[in-house]
Amino acid sequence: MTKKILAVGEIRDGEFRNVSYEAVAAAKEIASGGEVVGVLLGENVSGLAQELIQYGADRAVVVESEKLSSYTPDGYTQALQAVVEQENPDGMIFGHTSIGRDAAPKLAARLDSGLVSDATAIEVAGEEVIFTRPIYSGKAFEKKVVSGGKIFATIRPNNIAPLEKDESRSGDVSEVTVDIKDIRTIIKDVVRNTATGVDLSEANIIVAGGRGLKSGDNFKLLDELADVLGAAVGASRGACDAEYCDYALQIGQTGKVVTPDLYIAVGISGAIQHVAGMSNSKVIVAINKDPEAEIFNIADYGIVGDLFDIVPKLTEEFKNVVVKS
């Protein structure tokens, strides 16, 4: 049976986060030939809505308000609930981002529905939509089926491929007017605590460092390699605890969970806490002078040696490849 599914887009610095397109692709899969409606909240964002359609949505709904210029739980929940009440969809897909993790369960609870969070794969078998999600810090996976009510789910970035952009696609963009009120949170300023221009949670390539780097200054080696590869820089909790870098870069059970195409672990031992946040990376390369380091147990490629010799050589080799290409 075909379904009507809403896909929530997220905007950062005037552009869609990539997970927005992945949400549209997930909604398309669940809709099974039905209708996919992109949802966009914010201030002066209507002009961006067609892009959701170019990535696969059939049409888009926008809620414009200065009270939605920054995320607040009250404002977003009121706006999203109004969209759901107007559209009466069979389900709604969010990115598993800080906004999605906060807004999705609130909205699902208000509508007396369940929520499947952090889904990494979706398949449709007959009338059933089957979500796959990691459990036990990524050591196992479980499959969940929504047996009744509306489908609410968040999807982990970088796991469901977006559809090809088709700039010839166009569709209707309509606006829902919502009287947003009783907001209990006031956003006075937004300070981004990050050292890289590449979003760590959505990066296709990540270069991460651990205590083996021995100092914060040595993270410059990773910055140089990341610049050549167009990668984001991350870190283990050990490196953050040692004040080599900011906790905004921490990857692991108590940091960010990432699933890039390529993960280069430099001077990282492979503690369980860290592995929980990156073990689902598609290709893992480990560089460590200790051949018994746990990180080699999950690495696809391992380099045993001194990172201070290896990383600069890798950077130079990648530079040569980039120049030749």
XYZ file of C-alpha atoms in Angstrom:
325
model
C 0.000 0.000 0.000
C 1.321 3.416 -0.893
C 1.913 5.915 1.885
C 2.223 9.629 2.409
C 5.471 10.438 4.200
C 6.877 13.757 5.415
C 10.640 14.363 5.286
C 11.982 17.116 7.536
C 14.765 19.247 6.085
C 17.411 20.960 8.194
C 19.244 24.133 7.222
C 22.608 25.294 8.465
C 24.246 28.534 7.309
C 21.689 28.983 4.566
C 22.126 25.513 3.048
C 20.489 22.151 3.559
C 22.376 19.656 5.653
C 23.000 16.550 3.571
C 20.899 14.435 5.917
C 17.868 16.372 4.620
C 18.274 14.713 1.219
C 18.824 11.356 2.898
C 15.534 11.844 4.771
C 13.778 12.446 1.448
C 15.318 9.226 0.046
C 14.202 7.293 3.138
C 10.703 8.743 2.857
C 10.621 7.757 -0.811
C 11.484 4.158 0.089
C 8.782 3.986 2.769
C 6.154 5.703 0.624
C 6.364 2.815 -1.886
C 5.187 4.960 -4.762
C 3.067 7.229 -2.595
C 3.625 10.905 -1.885
C 6.703 12.423 -0.258
C 6.325 15.918 1.195
C 9.380 17.926 2.222
C 8.940 20.013 5.384
C 10.964 23.129 6.030
C 10.886 25.382 9.093
C 12.648 28.694 9.598
C 12.765 32.342 8.650
C 13.115 33.333 4.969
C 13.607 29.709 3.895
C 10.855 29.318 1.293
C 13.316 29.895 -1.523
C 15.167 26.737 -0.593
C 12.158 24.421 -0.649
C 12.404 23.527 -4.346
C 15.708 21.832 -3.615
C 13.916 19.167 -1.575
C 11.769 18.518 -4.642
C 14.844 18.272 -6.861
C 16.099 15.544 -4.526
C 12.901 13.519 -4.781
C 10.100 15.133 -2.786
C 6.816 15.560 -4.686
C 6.053 18.905 -3.053
C 7.071 20.920 -0.025
C 5.424 22.606 2.944
C 7.056 25.571 4.644
C 6.423 27.198 8.016
C 7.918 30.683 8.069
C 8.381 32.545 11.356
C 11.069 34.645 12.980
C 10.465 32.443 16.031
C 11.813 29.499 14.010
C 15.067 31.193 12.995
C 16.807 29.105 15.663
C 15.717 25.742 16.999
C 13.618 25.708 20.138
C 11.741 22.609 21.295
C 8.474 24.513 21.794
C 8.584 26.384 18.481
C 9.538 23.427 16.296
C 7.108 21.065 17.983
C 4.198 23.487 17.504
C 5.106 24.044 13.854
C 5.606 20.360 13.066
C 2.388 19.371 14.823
C 0.473 21.918 12.734
C 1.973 20.438 9.550
C 1.058 16.906 10.622
C -2.501 17.943 11.462
C -2.890 19.549 8.043
C -1.205 16.825 5.999
C -2.313 13.767 8.024
C 0.660 11.687 6.809
C 1.338 7.998 7.406
C 4.789 8.831 8.734
C 7.545 11.355 9.251
C 11.322 11.061 8.823
C 13.943 13.192 10.614
C 17.718 13.193 10.498
C 19.292 11.716 13.636
C 20.819 15.086 14.453
C 20.652 17.179 17.592
C 17.404 18.694 16.290
C 15.924 15.400 15.113
C 16.830 13.615 18.356
C 15.046 16.314 20.337
C 12.039 17.163 18.172
C 11.039 13.707 16.884
C 10.280 12.043 20.242
C 8.423 15.129 21.493
C 6.203 15.188 18.421
C 5.688 11.421 18.410
C 4.646 11.512 22.075
C 2.182 14.346 21.419
C 0.599 12.279 18.650
C 0.566 9.103 20.763
C 2.962 7.323 18.404
C 6.168 5.392 18.859
C 9.561 6.312 17.431
C 12.325 4.319 15.754
C 15.540 6.239 16.366
C 18.964 6.112 14.715
C 17.923 3.876 11.809
C 20.764 2.905 9.477
C 18.749 0.971 6.875
C 15.148 0.700 5.701
C 13.443 -2.012 3.705
C 9.841 -2.515 2.726
C 8.390 -6.027 2.709
C 4.742 -6.060 1.720
C 2.901 -3.832 4.160
C 5.756 -3.804 6.654
C 8.454 -1.160 6.898
C 11.508 -2.694 8.552
C 14.071 -0.419 10.190
C 17.572 -1.582 11.103
C 19.255 0.200 14.001
C 22.405 -0.425 16.059
C 22.248 -1.467 19.702
C 24.837 -2.138 22.428
C 27.090 0.655 21.138
C 27.097 -0.742 17.625
C 28.041 -4.305 18.577
C 24.721 -5.657 17.279
C 21.811 -4.588 15.127
C 18.092 -5.034 15.625
C 15.194 -4.813 13.216
C 12.092 -2.858 14.209
C 8.662 -2.827 12.598
C 6.052 -0.191 13.394
C 2.941 -2.255 14.025
C 0.409 0.571 14.317
C -0.103 4.310 14.177
C 2.043 6.765 12.320
C 5.643 5.953 11.477
C 8.140 8.263 13.170
C 11.830 7.628 12.617
C 15.197 9.326 12.718
C 17.930 8.203 10.323
C 21.647 8.265 11.032
C 23.527 10.592 8.627
C 25.646 8.955 5.907
C 23.781 5.637 5.887
C 20.925 6.087 3.418
C 22.119 7.405 0.082
C 20.315 10.490 -1.214
C 18.707 10.362 -4.647
C 20.389 12.019 -7.583
C 19.557 15.711 -7.816
C 17.278 16.444 -10.778
C 17.209 20.174 -11.425
C 14.398 19.726 -13.944
C 12.022 18.597 -11.186
C 9.623 21.147 -9.759
C 6.617 20.988 -7.507
C 4.195 22.920 -5.380
C 5.523 24.789 -2.362
C 2.821 25.802 0.099
C 2.989 27.626 3.402
C 1.355 26.675 6.670
C 0.618 29.576 8.991
C 1.227 28.739 12.626
C 0.789 31.025 15.620
C 3.903 30.058 17.522
C 3.573 31.030 21.168
C 4.553 30.226 24.731
C 8.177 29.519 23.826
C 10.008 28.880 27.053
C 13.511 29.060 25.588
C 15.158 32.268 24.370
C 18.121 31.886 21.977
C 20.296 34.969 22.373
C 23.332 33.781 20.450
C 24.621 30.651 18.734
C 28.313 29.848 19.227
C 29.641 27.004 17.086
C 32.325 25.158 18.993
C 34.085 23.520 16.074
C 37.513 23.746 14.505
C 36.700 22.520 11.021
C 34.495 23.640 8.193
C 33.424 20.056 7.445
C 30.530 18.776 9.538
C 31.954 15.838 11.473
C 28.692 13.892 11.644
C 28.141 14.126 7.857
C 31.767 13.941 6.637
C 32.622 11.315 4.026
C 36.228 11.215 5.213
C 37.418 11.661 8.793
C 40.982 11.868 10.096
C 40.924 11.275 13.848
C 43.712 11.505 16.401
C 44.311 9.981 19.800
C 46.756 10.261 22.664
C 49.496 9.031 20.341
C 49.734 12.564 18.966
C 51.224 13.598 22.329
C 50.144 17.259 22.126
C 47.565 19.608 20.731
C 50.126 21.210 18.436
C 50.619 17.883 16.675
C 46.978 17.907 15.572
C 48.272 20.245 12.843
C 49.511 17.068 11.115
C 45.917 15.863 10.929
C 44.653 19.275 9.808
C 47.079 19.220 6.870
C 46.055 15.707 5.846
C 42.366 16.581 6.241
C 42.772 19.699 4.078
C 44.178 17.613 1.232
C 41.433 15.000 1.496
C 38.562 17.416 2.128
C 38.038 15.602 5.404
C 36.867 16.485 8.894
C 39.132 16.121 11.916
C 37.964 14.110 14.908
C 39.500 12.827 18.122
C 39.286 10.102 20.703
C 38.076 10.849 24.201
C 41.621 10.314 25.456
C 42.900 13.126 23.234
C 40.091 15.405 24.419
C 40.671 14.547 28.081
C 44.361 15.370 27.581
C 43.265 18.780 26.228
C 44.861 18.172 22.838
C 41.647 19.385 21.202
C 38.106 20.498 21.938
C 35.413 18.055 23.032
C 33.422 19.141 19.960
C 35.694 16.787 18.005
C 35.148 13.773 20.243
C 34.003 10.593 18.520
C 32.720 7.702 20.574
C 30.039 6.487 22.920
C 29.934 9.819 24.750
C 30.764 11.879 21.666
C 29.612 11.865 18.079
C 28.678 8.683 16.221
C 30.021 8.754 12.671
C 29.819 6.499 9.627
C 32.084 8.018 6.956
C 33.243 6.262 3.795
C 36.842 6.466 5.059
C 38.024 6.731 8.667
C 41.729 7.226 9.338
C 42.571 6.561 12.989
C 45.926 8.069 13.922
C 47.517 7.174 17.233
C 44.254 5.771 18.552
C 44.406 2.618 20.641
C 40.887 1.401 19.890
C 39.222 1.621 23.289
C 35.626 0.373 23.358
C 34.357 3.871 24.082
C 35.863 5.172 20.852
C 35.052 2.164 18.681
C 31.363 2.520 19.598
C 31.295 5.782 17.667
C 33.110 4.801 14.474
C 33.084 1.030 13.977
C 30.425 1.253 11.254
C 32.678 3.349 9.009
C 32.855 1.776 5.569
C 36.679 1.625 5.397
C 38.905 2.016 8.450
C 42.633 2.729 8.230
C 44.635 2.562 11.470
C 48.083 4.039 12.066
C 49.727 3.015 15.324
C 53.216 2.031 16.416
C 51.824 -0.707 18.675
C 51.063 -3.796 16.557
C 48.879 -5.141 19.392
C 46.637 -2.054 19.487
C 42.933 -2.967 19.591
C 42.168 -0.614 16.707
C 43.778 -3.101 14.303
C 41.064 -5.652 15.165
C 38.460 -3.565 13.337
C 40.699 -1.890 10.738
C 40.479 -2.792 7.046
C 44.035 -1.537 6.553
C 46.681 -1.151 9.223
C 49.985 0.689 9.221
C 52.361 -0.175 12.080
C 54.828 2.641 12.577
C 55.527 6.105 13.896
C 52.661 8.408 12.987
C 55.060 11.369 12.913
C 56.812 9.742 9.946
C 53.779 8.227 8.260
C 51.220 11.050 8.329
C 53.449 13.673 6.604
C 54.340 11.102 3.911
C 50.665 10.287 3.380
C 49.866 13.972 3.106
C 52.549 14.495 0.466
C 51.433 11.418 -1.501
C 47.802 12.554 -1.492
C 48.907 16.036 -2.592
C 50.715 14.457 -5.558
C 47.632 12.452 -6.477
C 45.442 15.552 -6.287
C 47.866 17.555 -8.470
C 48.043 14.779 -11.107
C 44.278 14.408 -11.207
